[in-house]
Short mmCIF file of C-alpha atoms in Angstrom, two decimals:
data_model
loop_
_atom_site.label_atom_id
_atom_site.label_comp_id
_atom_site.label_asym_id
_atom_site.label_seq_id
_atom_site.Cartn_x
_atom_site.Cartn_y
_atom_site.Cartn_z
CA UNK D 25 0.00 0.00 0.00
CA UNK D 26 2.66 2.46 1.15
CA UNK D 27 4.85 1.28 -1.73
CA UNK D 28 2.25 2.07 -4.35
CA UNK D 29 1.64 5.51 -2.87
CA UNK D 30 5.39 6.22 -3.07
CA UNK D 31 5.57 5.10 -6.69
CA UNK D 32 2.51 7.15 -7.57
CA UNK D 33 4.00 10.20 -5.86
CA UNK D 34 7.34 9.76 -7.64
CA UNK D 35 5.65 9.35 -11.04
CA UNK D 36 3.42 12.39 -10.56
CA UNK D 37 6.33 14.58 -9.47
CA UNK D 38 8.45 13.28 -12.35
CA UNK D 39 5.76 14.16 -14.85
CA UNK D 40 5.26 17.63 -13.42
CA UNK D 41 9.00 18.18 -13.37
CA UNK D 42 9.40 16.92 -16.94
CA UNK D 43 6.73 19.28 -18.15
CA UNK D 44 8.37 22.22 -16.45
CA UNK D 45 11.97 21.53 -17.36
CA UNK D 46 13.29 18.53 -19.27
CA UNK D 47 16.93 19.23 -18.57
CA UNK D 48 16.44 19.57 -14.83
CA UNK D 49 14.43 16.34 -14.75
CA UNK D 50 17.20 14.50 -16.52
CA UNK D 51 19.66 15.87 -14.00
CA UNK D 52 17.40 14.76 -11.14
CA UNK D 53 17.28 11.21 -12.51
CA UNK D 54 21.04 11.20 -12.95
CA UNK D 55 21.50 12.32 -9.35
CA UNK D 56 18.97 9.73 -8.16
CA UNK D 57 20.90 6.97 -9.91
CA UNK D 58 24.24 8.22 -8.63
CA UNK D 59 23.19 8.26 -4.99
CA UNK D 60 21.42 4.92 -5.38
CA UNK D 61 24.46 3.31 -6.95
CA UNK D 62 26.56 4.81 -4.20
CA UNK D 63 24.79 2.91 -1.40
CA UNK D 64 24.10 -0.43 -3.15
CA UNK D 65 27.23 -2.28 -1.92
CA UNK D 66 26.73 -1.37 1.77
CA UNK D 67 23.08 -1.95 1.42
CA UNK D 68 23.44 -5.50 0.06
CA UNK D 69 26.02 -6.30 2.73
CA UNK D 70 23.76 -5.07 5.53
CA UNK D 71 20.72 -7.01 4.37
CA UNK D 72 22.64 -10.22 3.74
CA UNK D 73 24.26 -9.93 7.17
CA UNK D 74 20.92 -9.24 8.82
CA UNK D 75 19.43 -12.32 7.14
CA UNK D 76 22.20 -14.45 8.58
CA UNK D 77 21.84 -12.99 12.09
CA UNK D 78 18.07 -13.49 12.06
CA UNK D 79 18.47 -17.06 10.79
CA UNK D 80 20.87 -17.86 13.64
CA UNK D 81 19.05 -15.87 16.33
CA UNK D 82 15.44 -16.87 15.90
CA UNK D 83 12.74 -15.36 18.15
CA UNK D 84 12.90 -18.34 20.55
CA UNK D 85 16.60 -17.75 21.21
CA UNK D 86 16.06 -14.03 21.78
CA UNK D 87 13.10 -14.75 24.03
CA UNK D 88 15.16 -17.23 26.03
CA UNK D 89 17.97 -14.72 26.60
CA UNK D 90 15.66 -11.94 27.74
CA UNK D 91 12.87 -13.87 29.37
CA UNK D 92 14.98 -15.83 31.85
CA UNK D 93 17.28 -13.11 33.12
CA UNK D 94 15.96 -10.00 34.74
CA UNK D 95 17.90 -7.09 36.21
CA UNK D 96 21.02 -5.48 34.86
CA UNK D 97 22.21 -8.57 33.05
CA UNK D 98 18.95 -8.76 31.13
CA UNK D 99 19.15 -5.03 30.40
CA UNK D 100 22.68 -5.32 29.02
CA UNK D 101 21.82 -8.35 26.89
CA UNK D 102 18.65 -6.64 25.63
CA UNK D 103 20.58 -3.48 24.74
CA UNK D 104 23.32 -5.40 22.92
CA UNK D 105 20.84 -7.42 20.87
CA UNK D 106 18.88 -4.26 20.15
CA UNK D 107 21.99 -2.37 19.03
CA UNK D 108 23.31 -5.05 16.70
CA UNK D 109 20.16 -6.32 15.09
CA UNK D 110 18.15 -4.29 12.72
CA UNK D 111 14.68 -5.74 12.86
CA UNK D 112 11.92 -3.63 11.34
CA UNK D 113 9.36 -2.35 13.84
CA UNK D 114 6.52 -4.42 12.47
CA UNK D 115 8.44 -7.57 13.48
CA UNK D 116 10.11 -6.16 16.59
CA UNK D 117 6.97 -4.92 18.36
CA UNK D 118 5.07 -8.21 18.22
CA UNK D 119 8.24 -10.02 19.35
CA UNK D 120 8.57 -7.53 22.22
CA UNK D 121 4.93 -8.12 23.14
CA UNK D 122 5.50 -11.89 23.23
CA UNK D 123 8.60 -11.38 25.38
CA UNK D 124 6.57 -9.31 27.83
CA UNK D 125 3.95 -12.03 28.08
CA UNK D 126 6.68 -14.58 28.73
CA UNK D 127 7.92 -12.74 31.77
CA UNK D 128 10.49 -10.26 30.46
CA UNK D 129 10.54 -6.98 32.38
CA UNK D 130 9.25 -3.67 31.02
CA UNK D 131 12.68 -2.09 31.44
CA UNK D 132 14.38 -4.82 29.38
CA UNK D 133 11.81 -4.48 26.64
CA UNK D 134 12.12 -0.68 26.68
CA UNK D 135 15.90 -0.80 26.30
CA UNK D 136 15.53 -3.41 23.57
CA UNK D 137 13.01 -1.37 21.57
CA UNK D 138 14.87 1.90 22.06
CA UNK D 139 18.30 0.58 21.02
CA UNK D 140 16.72 -1.33 18.18
CA UNK D 141 15.40 1.87 16.70
CA UNK D 142 18.14 4.35 17.58
CA UNK D 143 21.41 2.40 17.61
CA UNK D 144 22.63 0.69 14.47
CA UNK D 145 25.90 -1.20 14.66
CA UNK D 146 25.22 -3.00 11.39
CA UNK D 147 24.42 0.23 9.58
CA UNK D 148 27.38 2.07 11.11
CA UNK D 149 29.57 1.79 7.96
CA UNK D 150 26.85 3.49 5.94
CA UNK D 151 26.38 6.17 8.59
CA UNK D 152 30.14 6.81 8.71
CA UNK D 153 30.19 7.19 4.95
CA UNK D 154 27.65 10.01 5.25
CA UNK D 155 28.63 11.67 8.53
CA UNK D 156 32.17 10.59 9.30
CA UNK D 157 33.48 8.52 12.20
CA UNK D 158 33.24 11.04 15.02
CA UNK D 159 29.63 12.12 14.55
CA UNK D 160 28.38 8.59 13.88
CA UNK D 161 30.12 7.13 16.92
CA UNK D 162 28.83 9.95 19.11
CA UNK D 163 25.26 9.63 17.86
CA UNK D 164 25.20 5.89 18.49
CA UNK D 165 26.88 6.15 21.90
CA UNK D 166 24.51 8.87 23.13
CA UNK D 167 21.52 6.93 21.78
CA UNK D 168 22.74 3.79 23.57
CA UNK D 169 23.10 5.59 26.90
CA UNK D 170 19.79 7.39 26.40
CA UNK D 171 18.04 4.02 25.90
CA UNK D 172 18.96 3.08 29.47
CA UNK D 173 17.36 6.27 30.80
CA UNK D 174 14.18 5.38 28.91
CA UNK D 175 14.37 1.85 30.32
CA UNK D 176 14.79 3.09 33.90
CA UNK D 177 11.85 5.48 33.66
CA UNK D 178 9.58 2.90 32.05
CA UNK D 179 10.74 0.30 34.55
CA UNK D 180 9.91 2.59 37.49
CA UNK D 181 6.55 3.76 36.11
CA UNK D 182 5.24 0.47 34.74
CA UNK D 183 7.38 -2.19 36.44
CA UNK W 16 36.59 -4.73 -12.39
CA UNK W 17 39.00 -4.45 -9.49
CA UNK W 18 37.14 -1.41 -8.17
CA UNK W 19 33.79 -3.22 -8.40
CA UNK W 20 35.26 -6.19 -6.55
CA UNK W 21 36.59 -3.93 -3.82
CA UNK W 22 33.28 -2.13 -3.41
CA UNK W 23 31.36 -5.38 -3.11
CA UNK W 24 33.96 -7.12 -0.93
CA UNK W 25 31.74 -6.98 2.19
CA UNK W 26 28.85 -8.53 0.33
CA UNK W 27 31.07 -11.22 -1.17
CA UNK W 28 32.43 -12.11 2.29
CA UNK W 29 28.90 -12.43 3.70
CA UNK W 30 27.91 -14.59 0.72
CA UNK W 31 30.93 -16.80 1.39
CA UNK W 32 29.97 -17.11 5.07
CA UNK W 33 26.46 -17.98 4.02
CA UNK W 34 27.73 -20.79 1.79
CA UNK W 35 29.80 -22.12 4.70
CA UNK W 36 26.70 -21.92 6.90
CA UNK W 37 24.76 -23.79 4.23
CA UNK W 38 27.32 -26.60 4.30
CA UNK W 39 27.38 -26.80 8.12
CA UNK W 40 23.65 -26.51 8.64
CA UNK W 41 21.45 -26.70 5.58
CA UNK W 42 18.31 -25.58 7.35
CA UNK W 43 19.74 -22.41 8.91
CA UNK W 44 21.70 -21.64 5.75
CA UNK W 45 18.58 -21.83 3.61
CA UNK W 46 16.63 -19.76 6.10
CA UNK W 47 19.36 -17.11 6.03
CA UNK W 48 19.25 -16.95 2.23
CA UNK W 49 15.49 -16.73 2.17
CA UNK W 50 15.36 -13.96 4.81
CA UNK W 51 18.12 -11.97 3.08
CA UNK W 52 16.51 -12.48 -0.32
CA UNK W 53 13.08 -11.32 0.77
CA UNK W 54 14.55 -8.33 2.64
CA UNK W 55 16.59 -7.27 -0.39
CA UNK W 56 13.56 -7.65 -2.65
CA UNK W 57 11.38 -5.70 -0.24
CA UNK W 58 13.88 -2.84 -0.09
CA UNK W 59 14.53 -2.96 -3.83
CA UNK W 60 10.84 -2.21 -4.22
CA UNK W 61 10.83 0.77 -1.84
CA UNK W 62 14.12 2.41 -2.81
CA UNK W 63 13.59 3.48 -6.47
CA UNK W 64 10.75 5.96 -5.83
CA UNK W 65 12.57 7.30 -2.74
CA UNK W 66 15.68 8.02 -4.77
CA UNK W 67 13.73 9.54 -7.65
CA UNK W 68 12.00 11.84 -5.14
CA UNK W 69 15.39 12.64 -3.62
CA UNK W 70 16.82 13.53 -7.02
CA UNK W 71 13.86 15.79 -7.77
CA UNK W 72 14.13 17.39 -4.33
CA UNK W 73 17.81 18.03 -4.91
CA UNK W 74 17.20 19.71 -8.26
CA UNK W 75 14.08 21.68 -7.43
CA UNK W 76 14.30 22.89 -3.81
CA UNK W 77 16.02 26.24 -3.83
CA UNK W 78 18.80 26.45 -1.30
CA UNK W 79 17.42 29.72 0.04
CA UNK W 80 14.08 28.16 1.02
CA UNK W 81 15.74 25.28 2.81
CA UNK W 82 18.13 27.61 4.57
CA UNK W 83 15.23 29.73 5.70
CA UNK W 84 13.10 26.91 7.10
CA UNK W 85 15.84 24.65 8.48
CA UNK W 86 19.00 26.77 8.48
CA UNK W 87 21.02 28.48 11.21
CA UNK W 88 18.36 31.07 11.99
CA UNK W 89 15.32 28.81 11.68
CA UNK W 90 14.90 28.42 15.47
CA UNK W 91 11.89 26.54 16.78
CA UNK W 92 10.31 26.24 13.32
CA UNK W 93 13.42 24.48 12.06
CA UNK W 94 13.26 21.99 14.93
CA UNK W 95 9.57 21.34 14.28
CA UNK W 96 10.13 20.83 10.56
CA UNK W 97 13.02 18.46 11.25
CA UNK W 98 10.75 16.46 13.56
CA UNK W 99 7.91 16.54 11.10
CA UNK W 100 10.03 15.35 8.16
CA UNK W 101 11.61 12.55 10.19
CA UNK W 102 8.43 11.37 11.92
CA UNK W 103 6.32 11.12 8.81
CA UNK W 104 8.84 8.96 7.04
CA UNK W 105 8.66 5.23 6.77
CA UNK W 106 11.53 2.96 5.97
CA UNK W 107 14.64 1.89 7.81
CA UNK W 108 17.14 4.29 9.37
CA UNK W 109 19.71 3.81 6.62
CA UNK W 110 17.32 5.36 4.10
CA UNK W 111 17.49 8.55 6.18
CA UNK W 112 21.22 9.08 5.65
CA UNK W 113 21.08 9.97 1.93
CA UNK W 114 18.19 12.35 2.65
CA UNK W 115 20.23 13.95 5.43
CA UNK W 116 23.02 14.54 2.90
CA UNK W 117 20.61 16.49 0.69
CA UNK W 118 19.49 18.55 3.68
CA UNK W 119 23.14 19.32 4.45
CA UNK W 120 23.70 20.30 0.82
CA UNK W 121 20.76 22.68 1.02
CA UNK W 122 22.14 24.41 4.08
CA UNK W 123 20.03 22.99 6.90
CA UNK W 124 21.36 23.62 10.40
CA UNK W 125 23.48 20.80 11.75
CA UNK W 126 21.45 20.18 14.91
CA UNK W 127 18.28 20.09 12.81
CA UNK W 128 19.80 17.37 10.64
CA UNK W 129 20.60 15.36 13.76
CA UNK W 130 17.04 15.92 15.00
CA UNK W 131 15.75 14.72 11.64
CA UNK W 132 17.83 11.53 11.93
CA UNK W 133 16.72 11.03 15.53
CA UNK W 134 13.05 11.54 14.68
CA UNK W 135 13.35 9.14 11.77
CA UNK W 136 14.91 6.54 14.04
CA UNK W 137 12.47 6.62 16.91
CA UNK W 138 9.42 8.90 16.73
CA UNK W 139 7.88 7.74 13.47
CA UNK W 140 4.10 8.09 13.45
CA UNK W 141 3.20 4.78 11.72
CA UNK W 142 5.58 2.93 14.04
CA UNK W 143 4.14 4.65 17.09
CA UNK W 144 0.63 3.51 16.16
CA UNK W 145 1.92 0.00 15.75
CA UNK W 146 3.82 0.20 19.04
CA UNK W 147 0.67 1.20 20.96
CA UNK W 148 -1.17 -1.74 19.42
CA UNK W 149 1.42 -4.28 20.56
CA UNK W 150 2.94 -2.84 23.72
CA UNK W 151 0.14 -0.69 25.10
CA UNK W 152 -0.35 3.07 25.07
CA UNK W 153 1.28 3.71 28.46
CA UNK W 154 4.56 2.14 27.36
CA UNK W 155 4.49 3.87 23.98
CA UNK W 156 3.51 7.33 25.20
CA UNK W 157 6.22 7.38 27.89
CA UNK W 158 8.77 6.24 25.32
CA UNK W 159 7.58 8.81 22.77
CA UNK W 160 7.72 11.76 25.17
CA UNK W 161 11.16 10.75 26.42
CA UNK W 162 12.38 10.17 22.86
CA UNK W 163 11.34 13.66 21.76
CA UNK W 164 13.45 15.19 24.53
CA UNK W 165 16.21 12.66 23.94
CA UNK W 166 16.43 13.36 20.21
CA UNK W 167 16.71 17.13 20.75
CA UNK W 168 19.25 16.71 23.56
CA UNK W 169 21.39 14.31 21.54
CA UNK W 170 21.25 16.67 18.54
CA UNK W 171 22.47 19.66 20.56
CA UNK W 172 25.04 17.60 22.47
CA UNK W 173 26.67 16.36 19.26
CA UNK W 174 26.69 19.88 17.86
CA UNK W 175 28.44 21.01 21.04
CA UNK W 176 31.22 18.46 20.60
CA UNK W 177 31.82 19.13 16.90
CA UNK W 178 34.21 21.94 16.01
CA UNK W 179 33.40 24.56 13.40
CA UNK W 180 36.02 23.11 11.10
CA UNK W 181 34.62 19.57 11.34
CA UNK W 182 31.20 20.90 10.49
CA UNK W 183 32.59 22.80 7.50
CA UNK W 184 34.31 19.63 6.29
CA UNK W 185 31.03 17.74 6.50
CA UNK W 186 29.16 20.40 4.55
CA UNK W 187 31.89 20.55 1.91
CA UNK W 188 31.96 16.78 1.59
CA UNK W 189 28.18 16.64 1.20
CA UNK W 190 28.35 19.11 -1.65
CA UNK W 191 30.54 16.68 -3.58
CA UNK W 192 28.29 13.65 -3.03
#
């Protein structure tokens, strides 16, 4: 659904642009291809790596690691898994909900969800390519630490 | 040929590892290939229109407009627009990086770019709706409110630690990309 809307939007804008200025439209397509081609290698590597990690670490394994151990150990494990893996939200949230039902703590789930979304070890090479080492490392480190603050607050309020 | 090989070296290594995995454990190896394949296909479907839109945005948005709404003097409006742009987006975080480069090119303020990335990573509207459905509204609302403050704080903190020269380098590099 969202895909089709994006395609429709791109086609409409392309047509409008083409009508207004053919040369500019050509340049836009050239730029689009150049930036696309630029990220393909990293992109393929990331997705292939993610496939392997997900194949090895199935939901049962993740659930076992987080469900059995509470406290700081569980928090650290949850944050490490969240930082490395790159699971899309529509898979991660249901998994998180199942973990909660199986006895994982709110704080562990909060740190897992937060690092999952904000910290990306696997995507770090791509981020460095755009922003450089210093900024990328800082952003990920701050986001990692921040995830623990979120976890503590959610743990205190809901736990 | 050599350059192509070098660029795809990471991918080739992962493919090699996957073949080894396939030999050691056929079931997990096959699952890995099928997950990777469907993820790549899924993304291959989303990326073309995003990049076409990016190209058009690059060519058509005048630098002055962008500077005005997201630049050094954009203030609160700039922050709000950065949040708005990032939160409405769908797609994984790595799709945000090329867009951020365009924003840099067009003269957006550095902290606003970081806010955009932060918003994209954690305060996305479609994701929030989904989060409430699976984890409950109390969990999601607390996380959302904290994330909004967190994203702004992280943005300003990074800007604090980056020297003027480093920022200039980044902006110059973006212009060449």
